[in-house]
PDB file of C-alpha atoms in Angstrom:
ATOM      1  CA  UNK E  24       0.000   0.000   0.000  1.00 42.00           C
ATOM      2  CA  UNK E  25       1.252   3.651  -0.493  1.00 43.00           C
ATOM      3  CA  UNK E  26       0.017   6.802   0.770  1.00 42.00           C
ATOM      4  CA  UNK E  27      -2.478   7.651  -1.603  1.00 45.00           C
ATOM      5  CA  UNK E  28      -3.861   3.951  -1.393  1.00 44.00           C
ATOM      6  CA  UNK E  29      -7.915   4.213  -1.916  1.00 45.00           C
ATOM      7  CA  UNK E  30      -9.658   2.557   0.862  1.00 45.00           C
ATOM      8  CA  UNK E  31     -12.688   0.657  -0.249  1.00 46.00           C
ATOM      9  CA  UNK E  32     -13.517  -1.342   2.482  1.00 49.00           C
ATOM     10  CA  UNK E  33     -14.238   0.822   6.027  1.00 48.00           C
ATOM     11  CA  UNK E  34     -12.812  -3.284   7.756  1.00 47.00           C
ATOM     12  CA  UNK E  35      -9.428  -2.790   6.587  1.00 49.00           C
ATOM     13  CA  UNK E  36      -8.779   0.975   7.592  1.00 52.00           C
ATOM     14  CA  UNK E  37      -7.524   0.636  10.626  1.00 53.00           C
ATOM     15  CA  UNK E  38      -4.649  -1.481   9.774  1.00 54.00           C
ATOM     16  CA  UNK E  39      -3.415   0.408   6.974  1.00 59.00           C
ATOM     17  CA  UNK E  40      -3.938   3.442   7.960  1.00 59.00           C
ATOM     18  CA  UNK E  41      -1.235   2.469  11.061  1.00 56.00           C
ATOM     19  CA  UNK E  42       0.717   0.672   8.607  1.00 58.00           C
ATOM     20  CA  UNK E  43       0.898   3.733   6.481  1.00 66.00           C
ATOM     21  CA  UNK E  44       1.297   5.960   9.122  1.00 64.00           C
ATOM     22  CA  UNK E  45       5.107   3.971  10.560  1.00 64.00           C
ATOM     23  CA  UNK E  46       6.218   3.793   7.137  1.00 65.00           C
ATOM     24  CA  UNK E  47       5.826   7.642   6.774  1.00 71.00           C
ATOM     25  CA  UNK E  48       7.762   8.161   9.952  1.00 67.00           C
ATOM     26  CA  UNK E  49      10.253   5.933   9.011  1.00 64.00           C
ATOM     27  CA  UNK E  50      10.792   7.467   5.545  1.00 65.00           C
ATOM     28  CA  UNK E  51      10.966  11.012   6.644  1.00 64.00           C
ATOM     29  CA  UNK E  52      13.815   9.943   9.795  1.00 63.00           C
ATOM     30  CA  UNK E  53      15.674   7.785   7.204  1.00 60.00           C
ATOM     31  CA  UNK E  54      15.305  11.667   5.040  1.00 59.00           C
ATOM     32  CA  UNK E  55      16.196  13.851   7.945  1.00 60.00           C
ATOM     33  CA  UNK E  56      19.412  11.475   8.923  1.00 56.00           C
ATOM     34  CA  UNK E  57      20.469  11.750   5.348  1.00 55.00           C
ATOM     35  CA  UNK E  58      20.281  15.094   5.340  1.00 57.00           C
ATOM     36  CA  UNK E  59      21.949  15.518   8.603  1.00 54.00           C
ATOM     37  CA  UNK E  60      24.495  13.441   8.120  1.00 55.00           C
ATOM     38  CA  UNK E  61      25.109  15.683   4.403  1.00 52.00           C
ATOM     39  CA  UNK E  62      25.622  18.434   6.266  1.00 49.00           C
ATOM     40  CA  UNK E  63      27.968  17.299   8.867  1.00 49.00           C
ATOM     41  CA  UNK E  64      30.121  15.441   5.942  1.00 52.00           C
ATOM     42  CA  UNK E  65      30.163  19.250   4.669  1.00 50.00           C
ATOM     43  CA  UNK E  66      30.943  21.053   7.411  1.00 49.00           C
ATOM     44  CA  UNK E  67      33.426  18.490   8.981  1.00 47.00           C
ATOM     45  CA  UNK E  68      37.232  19.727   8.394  1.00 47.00           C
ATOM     46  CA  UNK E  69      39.299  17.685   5.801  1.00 46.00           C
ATOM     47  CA  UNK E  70      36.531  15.530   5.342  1.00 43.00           C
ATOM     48  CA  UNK E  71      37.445  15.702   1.265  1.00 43.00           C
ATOM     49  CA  UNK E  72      39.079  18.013  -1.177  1.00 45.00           C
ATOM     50  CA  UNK E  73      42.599  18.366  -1.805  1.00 46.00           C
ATOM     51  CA  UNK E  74      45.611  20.071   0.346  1.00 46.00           C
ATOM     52  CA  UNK E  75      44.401  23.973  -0.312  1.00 46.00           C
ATOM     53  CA  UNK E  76      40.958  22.443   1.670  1.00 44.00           C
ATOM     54  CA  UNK E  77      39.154  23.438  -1.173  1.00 43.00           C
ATOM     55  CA  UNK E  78      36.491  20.331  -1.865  1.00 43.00           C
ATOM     56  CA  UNK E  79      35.719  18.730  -5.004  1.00 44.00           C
ATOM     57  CA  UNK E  80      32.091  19.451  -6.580  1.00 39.00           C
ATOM     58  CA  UNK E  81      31.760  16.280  -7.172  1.00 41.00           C
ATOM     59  CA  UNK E  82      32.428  14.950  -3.110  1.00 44.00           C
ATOM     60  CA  UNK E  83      29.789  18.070  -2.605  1.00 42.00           C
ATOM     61  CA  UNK E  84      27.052  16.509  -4.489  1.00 40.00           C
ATOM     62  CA  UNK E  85      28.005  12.564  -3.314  1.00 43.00           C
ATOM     63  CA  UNK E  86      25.885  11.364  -0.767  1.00 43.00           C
ATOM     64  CA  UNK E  87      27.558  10.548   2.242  1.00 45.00           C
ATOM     65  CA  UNK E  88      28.178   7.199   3.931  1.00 49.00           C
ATOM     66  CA  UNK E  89      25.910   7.145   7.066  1.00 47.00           C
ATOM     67  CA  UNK E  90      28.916   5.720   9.174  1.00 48.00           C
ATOM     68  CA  UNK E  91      30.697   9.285   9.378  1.00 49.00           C
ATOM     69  CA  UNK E  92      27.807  10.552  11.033  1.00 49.00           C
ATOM     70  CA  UNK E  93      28.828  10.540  14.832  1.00 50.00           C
ATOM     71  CA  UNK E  94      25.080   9.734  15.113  1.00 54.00           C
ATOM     72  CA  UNK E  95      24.646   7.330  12.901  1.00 54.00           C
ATOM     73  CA  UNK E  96      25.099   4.314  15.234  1.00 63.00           C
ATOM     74  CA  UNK E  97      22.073   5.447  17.429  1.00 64.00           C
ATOM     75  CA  UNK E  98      19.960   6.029  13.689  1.00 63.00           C
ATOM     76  CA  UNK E  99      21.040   2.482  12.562  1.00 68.00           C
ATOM     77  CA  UNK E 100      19.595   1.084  16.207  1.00 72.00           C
ATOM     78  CA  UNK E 101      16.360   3.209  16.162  1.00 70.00           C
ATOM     79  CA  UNK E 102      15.660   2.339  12.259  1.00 70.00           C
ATOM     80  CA  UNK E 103      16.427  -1.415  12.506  1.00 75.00           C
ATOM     81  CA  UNK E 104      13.810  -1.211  15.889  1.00 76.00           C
ATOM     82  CA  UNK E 105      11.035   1.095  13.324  1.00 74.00           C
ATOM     83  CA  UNK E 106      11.789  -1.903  11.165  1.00 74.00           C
ATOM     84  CA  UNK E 107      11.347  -4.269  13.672  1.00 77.00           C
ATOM     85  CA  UNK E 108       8.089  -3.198  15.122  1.00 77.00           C
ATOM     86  CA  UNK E 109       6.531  -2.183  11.672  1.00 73.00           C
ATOM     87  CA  UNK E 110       7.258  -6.221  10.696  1.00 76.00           C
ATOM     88  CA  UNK E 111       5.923  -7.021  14.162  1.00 74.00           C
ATOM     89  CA  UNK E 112       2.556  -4.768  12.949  1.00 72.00           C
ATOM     90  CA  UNK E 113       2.779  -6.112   9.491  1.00 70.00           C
ATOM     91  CA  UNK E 114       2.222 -10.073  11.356  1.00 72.00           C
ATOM     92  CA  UNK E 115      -0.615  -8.441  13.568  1.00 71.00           C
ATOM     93  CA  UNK E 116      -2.299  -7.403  11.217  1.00 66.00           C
ATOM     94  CA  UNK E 117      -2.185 -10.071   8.741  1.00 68.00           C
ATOM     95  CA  UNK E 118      -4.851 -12.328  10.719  1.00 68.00           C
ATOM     96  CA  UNK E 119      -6.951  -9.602  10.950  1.00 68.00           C
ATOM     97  CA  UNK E 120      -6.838  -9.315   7.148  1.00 71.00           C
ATOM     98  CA  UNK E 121      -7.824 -13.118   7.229  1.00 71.00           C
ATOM     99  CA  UNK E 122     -10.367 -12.610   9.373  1.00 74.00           C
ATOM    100  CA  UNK E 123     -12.007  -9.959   7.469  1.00 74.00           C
ATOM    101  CA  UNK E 124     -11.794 -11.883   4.232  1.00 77.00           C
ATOM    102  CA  UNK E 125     -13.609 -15.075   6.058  1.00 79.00           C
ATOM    103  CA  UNK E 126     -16.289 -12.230   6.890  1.00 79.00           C
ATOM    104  CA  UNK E 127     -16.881 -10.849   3.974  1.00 81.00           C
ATOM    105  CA  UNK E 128     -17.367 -13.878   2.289  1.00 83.00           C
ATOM    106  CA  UNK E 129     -19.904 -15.180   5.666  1.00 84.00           C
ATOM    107  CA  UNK E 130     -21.921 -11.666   4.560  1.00 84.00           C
ATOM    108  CA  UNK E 131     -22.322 -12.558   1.098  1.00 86.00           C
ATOM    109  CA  UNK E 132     -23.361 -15.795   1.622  1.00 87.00           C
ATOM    110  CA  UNK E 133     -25.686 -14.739   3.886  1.00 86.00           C
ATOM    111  CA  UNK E 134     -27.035 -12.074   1.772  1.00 85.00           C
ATOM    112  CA  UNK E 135     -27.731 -14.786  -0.831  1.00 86.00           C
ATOM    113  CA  UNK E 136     -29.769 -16.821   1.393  1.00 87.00           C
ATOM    114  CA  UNK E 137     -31.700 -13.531   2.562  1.00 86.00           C
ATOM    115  CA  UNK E 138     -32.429 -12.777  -1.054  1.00 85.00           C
ATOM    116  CA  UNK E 139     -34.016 -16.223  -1.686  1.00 87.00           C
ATOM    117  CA  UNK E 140     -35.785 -16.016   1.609  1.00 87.00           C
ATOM    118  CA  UNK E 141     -37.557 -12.937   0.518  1.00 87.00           C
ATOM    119  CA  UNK E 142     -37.967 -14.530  -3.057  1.00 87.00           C
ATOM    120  CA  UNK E 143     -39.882 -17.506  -1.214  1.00 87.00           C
ATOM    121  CA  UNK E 144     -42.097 -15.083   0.961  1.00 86.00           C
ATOM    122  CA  UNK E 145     -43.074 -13.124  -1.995  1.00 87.00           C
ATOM    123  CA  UNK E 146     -43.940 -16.361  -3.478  1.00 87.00           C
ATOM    124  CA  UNK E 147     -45.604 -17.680  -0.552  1.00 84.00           C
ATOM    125  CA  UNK E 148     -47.549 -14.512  -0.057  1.00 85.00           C
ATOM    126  CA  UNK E 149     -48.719 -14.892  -3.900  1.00 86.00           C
ATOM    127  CA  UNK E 150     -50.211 -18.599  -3.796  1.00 87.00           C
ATOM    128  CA  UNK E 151     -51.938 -17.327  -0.260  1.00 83.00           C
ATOM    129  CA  UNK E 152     -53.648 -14.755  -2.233  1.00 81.00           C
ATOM    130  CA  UNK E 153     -54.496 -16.927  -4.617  1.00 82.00           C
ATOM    131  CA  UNK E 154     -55.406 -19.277  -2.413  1.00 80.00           C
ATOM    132  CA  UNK E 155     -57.401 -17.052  -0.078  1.00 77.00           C
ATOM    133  CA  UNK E 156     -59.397 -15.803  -3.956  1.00 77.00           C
ATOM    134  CA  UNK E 157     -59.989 -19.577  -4.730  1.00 78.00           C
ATOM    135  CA  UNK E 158     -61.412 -19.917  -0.824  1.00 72.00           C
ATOM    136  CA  UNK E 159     -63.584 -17.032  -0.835  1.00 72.00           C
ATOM    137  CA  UNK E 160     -64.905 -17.956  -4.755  1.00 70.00           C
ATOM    138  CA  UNK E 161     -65.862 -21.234  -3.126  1.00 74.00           C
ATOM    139  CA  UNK E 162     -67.509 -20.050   0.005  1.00 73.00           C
ATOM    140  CA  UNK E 163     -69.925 -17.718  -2.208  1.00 77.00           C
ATOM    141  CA  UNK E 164     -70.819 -20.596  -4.741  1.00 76.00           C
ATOM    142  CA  UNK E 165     -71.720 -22.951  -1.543  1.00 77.00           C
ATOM    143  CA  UNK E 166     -73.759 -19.911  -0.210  1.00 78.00           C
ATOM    144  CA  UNK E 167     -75.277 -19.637  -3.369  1.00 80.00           C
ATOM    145  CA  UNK E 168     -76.055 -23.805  -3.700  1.00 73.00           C
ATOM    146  CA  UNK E 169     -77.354 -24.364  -0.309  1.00 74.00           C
ATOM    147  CA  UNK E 170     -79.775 -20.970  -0.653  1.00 74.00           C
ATOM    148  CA  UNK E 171     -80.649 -22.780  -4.158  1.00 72.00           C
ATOM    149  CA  UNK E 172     -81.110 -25.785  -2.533  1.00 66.00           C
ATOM    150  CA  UNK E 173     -83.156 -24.667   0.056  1.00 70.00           C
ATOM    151  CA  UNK E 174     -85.422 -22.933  -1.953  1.00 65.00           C
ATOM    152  CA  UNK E 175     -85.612 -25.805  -3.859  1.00 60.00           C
ATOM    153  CA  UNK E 176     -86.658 -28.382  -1.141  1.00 63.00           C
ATOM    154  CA  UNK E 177     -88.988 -26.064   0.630  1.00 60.00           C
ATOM    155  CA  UNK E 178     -91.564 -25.278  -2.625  1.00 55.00           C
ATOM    156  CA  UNK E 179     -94.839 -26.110  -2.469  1.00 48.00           C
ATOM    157  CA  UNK E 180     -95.546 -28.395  -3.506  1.00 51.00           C
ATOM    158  CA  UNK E 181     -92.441 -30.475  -3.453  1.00 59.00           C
ATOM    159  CA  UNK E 182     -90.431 -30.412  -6.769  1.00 60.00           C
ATOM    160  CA  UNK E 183     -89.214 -34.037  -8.073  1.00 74.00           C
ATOM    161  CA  UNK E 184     -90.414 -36.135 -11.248  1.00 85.00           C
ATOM    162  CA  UNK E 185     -94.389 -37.402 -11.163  1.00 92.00           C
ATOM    163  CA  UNK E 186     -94.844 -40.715 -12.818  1.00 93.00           C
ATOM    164  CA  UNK E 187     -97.504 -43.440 -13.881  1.00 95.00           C
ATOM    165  CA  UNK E 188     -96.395 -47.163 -12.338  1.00 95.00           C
ATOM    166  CA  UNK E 189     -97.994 -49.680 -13.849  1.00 94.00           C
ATOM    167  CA  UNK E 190     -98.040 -53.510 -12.815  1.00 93.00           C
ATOM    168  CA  UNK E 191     -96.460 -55.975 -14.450  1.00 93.00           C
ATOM    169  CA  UNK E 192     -99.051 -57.948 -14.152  1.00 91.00           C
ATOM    170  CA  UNK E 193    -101.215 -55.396 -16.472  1.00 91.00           C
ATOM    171  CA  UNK E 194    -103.423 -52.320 -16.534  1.00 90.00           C
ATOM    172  CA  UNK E 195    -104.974 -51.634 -13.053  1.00 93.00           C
ATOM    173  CA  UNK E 196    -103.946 -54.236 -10.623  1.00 94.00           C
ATOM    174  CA  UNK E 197    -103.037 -52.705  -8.002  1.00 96.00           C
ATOM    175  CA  UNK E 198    -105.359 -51.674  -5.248  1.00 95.00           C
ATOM    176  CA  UNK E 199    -103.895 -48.760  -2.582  1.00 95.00           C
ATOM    177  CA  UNK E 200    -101.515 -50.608  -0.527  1.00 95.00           C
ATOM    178  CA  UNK E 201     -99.785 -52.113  -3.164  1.00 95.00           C
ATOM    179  CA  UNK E 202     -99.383 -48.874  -4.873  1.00 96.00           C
ATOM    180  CA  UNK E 203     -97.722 -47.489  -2.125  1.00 96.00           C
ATOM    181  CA  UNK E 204     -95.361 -50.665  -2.289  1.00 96.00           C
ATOM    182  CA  UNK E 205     -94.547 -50.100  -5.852  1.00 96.00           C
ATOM    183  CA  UNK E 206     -93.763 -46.462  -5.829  1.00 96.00           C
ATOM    184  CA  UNK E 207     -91.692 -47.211  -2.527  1.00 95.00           C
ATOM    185  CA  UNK E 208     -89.502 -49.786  -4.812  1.00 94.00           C
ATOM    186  CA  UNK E 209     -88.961 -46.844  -6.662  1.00 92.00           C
ATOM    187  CA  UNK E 210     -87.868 -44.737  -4.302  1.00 91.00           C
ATOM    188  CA  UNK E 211     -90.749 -42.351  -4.973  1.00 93.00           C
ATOM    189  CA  UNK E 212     -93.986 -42.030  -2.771  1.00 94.00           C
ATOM    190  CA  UNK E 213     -97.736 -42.253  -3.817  1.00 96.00           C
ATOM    191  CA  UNK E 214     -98.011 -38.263  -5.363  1.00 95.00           C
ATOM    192  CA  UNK E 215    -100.704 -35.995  -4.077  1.00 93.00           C
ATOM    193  CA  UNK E 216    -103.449 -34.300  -5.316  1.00 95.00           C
ATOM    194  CA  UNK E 217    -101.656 -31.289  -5.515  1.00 92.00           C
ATOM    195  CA  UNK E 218     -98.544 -32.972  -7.424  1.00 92.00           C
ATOM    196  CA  UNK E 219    -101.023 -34.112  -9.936  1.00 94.00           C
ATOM    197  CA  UNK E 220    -102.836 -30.482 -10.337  1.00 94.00           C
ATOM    198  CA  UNK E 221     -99.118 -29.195 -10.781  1.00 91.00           C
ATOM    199  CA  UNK E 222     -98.183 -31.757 -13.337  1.00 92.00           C
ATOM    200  CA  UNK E 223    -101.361 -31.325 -15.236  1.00 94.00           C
ATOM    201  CA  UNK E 224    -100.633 -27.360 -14.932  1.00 93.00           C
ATOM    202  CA  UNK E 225     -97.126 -27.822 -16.773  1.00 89.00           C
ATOM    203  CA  UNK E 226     -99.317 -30.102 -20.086  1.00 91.00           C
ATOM    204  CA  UNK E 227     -99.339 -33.471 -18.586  1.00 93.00           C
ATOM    205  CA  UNK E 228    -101.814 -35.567 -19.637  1.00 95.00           C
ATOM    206  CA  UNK E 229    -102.889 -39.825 -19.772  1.00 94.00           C
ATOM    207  CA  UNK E 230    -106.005 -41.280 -19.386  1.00 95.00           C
ATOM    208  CA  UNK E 231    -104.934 -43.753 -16.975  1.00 95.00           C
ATOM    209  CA  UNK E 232    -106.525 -44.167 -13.345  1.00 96.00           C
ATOM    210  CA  UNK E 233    -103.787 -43.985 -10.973  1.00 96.00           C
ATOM    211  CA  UNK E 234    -103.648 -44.391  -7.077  1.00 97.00           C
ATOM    212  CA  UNK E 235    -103.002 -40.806  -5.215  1.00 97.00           C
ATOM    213  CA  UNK E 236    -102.120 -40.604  -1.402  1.00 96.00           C
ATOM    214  CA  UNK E 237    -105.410 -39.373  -0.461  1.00 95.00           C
ATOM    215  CA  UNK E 238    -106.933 -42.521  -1.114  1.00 95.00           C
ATOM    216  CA  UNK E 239    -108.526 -41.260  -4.697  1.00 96.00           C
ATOM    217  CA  UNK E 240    -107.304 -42.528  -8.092  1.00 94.00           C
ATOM    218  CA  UNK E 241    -107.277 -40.282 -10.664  1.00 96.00           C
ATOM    219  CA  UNK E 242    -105.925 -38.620 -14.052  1.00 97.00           C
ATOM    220  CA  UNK E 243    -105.298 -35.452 -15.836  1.00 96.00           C
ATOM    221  CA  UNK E 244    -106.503 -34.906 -19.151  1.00 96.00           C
ATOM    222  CA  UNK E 245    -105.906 -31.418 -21.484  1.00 95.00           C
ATOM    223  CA  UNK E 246    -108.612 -32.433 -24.361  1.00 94.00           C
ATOM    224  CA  UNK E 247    -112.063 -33.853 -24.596  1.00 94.00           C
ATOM    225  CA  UNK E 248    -111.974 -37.273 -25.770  1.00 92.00           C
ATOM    226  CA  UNK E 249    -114.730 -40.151 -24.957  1.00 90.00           C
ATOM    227  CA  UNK E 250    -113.557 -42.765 -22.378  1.00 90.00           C
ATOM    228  CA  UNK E 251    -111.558 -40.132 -20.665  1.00 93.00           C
ATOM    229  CA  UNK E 252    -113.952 -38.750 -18.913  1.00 90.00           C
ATOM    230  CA  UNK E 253    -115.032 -36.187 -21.800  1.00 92.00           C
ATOM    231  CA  UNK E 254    -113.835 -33.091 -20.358  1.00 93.00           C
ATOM    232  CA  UNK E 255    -110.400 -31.212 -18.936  1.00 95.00           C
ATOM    233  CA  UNK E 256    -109.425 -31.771 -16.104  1.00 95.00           C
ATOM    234  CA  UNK E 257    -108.249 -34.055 -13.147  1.00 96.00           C
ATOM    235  CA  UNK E 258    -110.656 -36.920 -13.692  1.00 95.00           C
ATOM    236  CA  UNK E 259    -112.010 -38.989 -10.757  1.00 95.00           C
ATOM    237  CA  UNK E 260    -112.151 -42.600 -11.369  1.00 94.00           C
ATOM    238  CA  UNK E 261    -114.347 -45.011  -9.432  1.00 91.00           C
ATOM    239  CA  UNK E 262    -112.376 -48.305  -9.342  1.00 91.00           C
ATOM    240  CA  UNK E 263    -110.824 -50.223  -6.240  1.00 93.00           C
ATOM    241  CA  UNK E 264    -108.018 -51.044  -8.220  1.00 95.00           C
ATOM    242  CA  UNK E 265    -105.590 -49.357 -10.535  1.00 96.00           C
ATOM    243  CA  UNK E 266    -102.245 -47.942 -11.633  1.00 96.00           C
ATOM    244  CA  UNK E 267    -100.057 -45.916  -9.062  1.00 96.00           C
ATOM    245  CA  UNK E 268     -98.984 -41.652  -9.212  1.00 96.00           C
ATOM    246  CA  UNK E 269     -95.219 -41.965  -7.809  1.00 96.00           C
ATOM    247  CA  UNK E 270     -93.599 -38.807  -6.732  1.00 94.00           C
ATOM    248  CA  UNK E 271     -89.843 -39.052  -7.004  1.00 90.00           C
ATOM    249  CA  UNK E 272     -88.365 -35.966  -4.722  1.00 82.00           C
ATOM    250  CA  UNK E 273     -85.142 -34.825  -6.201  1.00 73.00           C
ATOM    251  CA  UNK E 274     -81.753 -35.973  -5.256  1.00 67.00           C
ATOM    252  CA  UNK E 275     -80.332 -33.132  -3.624  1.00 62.00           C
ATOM    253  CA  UNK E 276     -83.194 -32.523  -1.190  1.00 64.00           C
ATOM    254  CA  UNK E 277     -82.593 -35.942   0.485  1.00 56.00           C
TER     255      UNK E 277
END
């Protein structure tokens, strides 16, 4: 390092900046006993020149050997300890240098794991909100089936499928308790009155005696036609057997 070394990492200042700062003291005591010792080599008698004391220009311009310098013992003792001391620094600080290295590299790894740490959270955080969206989409479509399904279950009359059971044995065969049987093997119960009136509402129409809950067999007919009863309506029949009205409740209201 030299004196007008940049310092780019704050870690390291301390030791160079007392590294610096011996080898500055050192250089300007090696320049001041130079110069010292130059001037005493001038101004010492018969140090040079010829027998008229006059002294060559070249001697004048020579730099002297530090030996003549009555001093220069003492310099050679303090330099070699600045030398010394600054190696003794120089050793110190080396480990520290280490040291600082191993930490610098500990901090960048450790930033690298931070930045994919904060790469997962973002992440994380995305899916919850997506997540959280898919959670709340649900929750308002299950509001919206059960209100549905409610509604649904509750009409009145109950909604489901209305349909003429016939024996296998035939036409008419059944009388009311084995109506009930057969719509019950259907899954389906003997259909009211007020099934039937609904059913003939929507168009339905057979002229076919059926068995109704109430005890009544009946059928519903849109046009006037002889042997149906010859009029519109729900047509009373007056037989003690006959076919069965099952009443199949839907699915989702069981």
């Amino acid at each position: 390092y030299s004196d007008r070394t940049v310092l780019t990492n704050h870690h390291e200042y301390p030791c160079i900046r007392l590294r610096l700062f011996t080898r500055s003291i050192l250089r300007k005591m090696l320049f001041s006993v130079a110069n010292l010792c130059l001037v005493l080599g001038l101004l010492l008698p018969g140090s040079s020149g010829d027998e008229t004391g006059q002294t060559d220009l070249a001697q004048l311009v020579s730099f002297p050997d530090i030996s003549r310098c009555e001093c220069g013992d003492r310099m050679q003792v303090i330099v070699a300890e600045l030398v010394r001391r600054l190696s003794e620094l120089e050793n110190i600080a080396r480990p520290h240098e280490d040291m600082i290295a191993q930490l610098r590299g500990q901090v960048a790894t450790l930033q690298g794991q931070v930045s994919t740490l904060e790469e997962q959270l973002v992440l994380g955080q995305t899916i919850r909100a997506e997540l959280e969206g898919r959670v709340n989409v649900t929750a308002q479509q299950c509001d919206i089936a059960g209100q549905l399904k409610t509604d649904l279950c509750s009409a009145t009359p109950k909604l489901g499928r209305l349909f003429h059971l016939q024996s296998p044995a035939g036409l008419y065969k059944y009388d009311l308790d084995e109506a009930r049987h057969a719509c019950a093997e259907q899954g389906a119960t003997l259909a009211s009155y007020h099934q039937l009136h609904e059913a003939w509402q929507d168009g339905l129409e057979r002229c076919a005696c059926g068995w109704l809950s109430d005890g009544t067999n009946r059928y519903p007919m849109h046009t006037v036609r002889s042997g149906c009863g010859n009029r519109v309506g729900i047509i009373t029949c007056s037989r003690t057997v006959a076919s069965a009205w099952c009443f199949r409740e839907l699915s989702v209201c069981d």
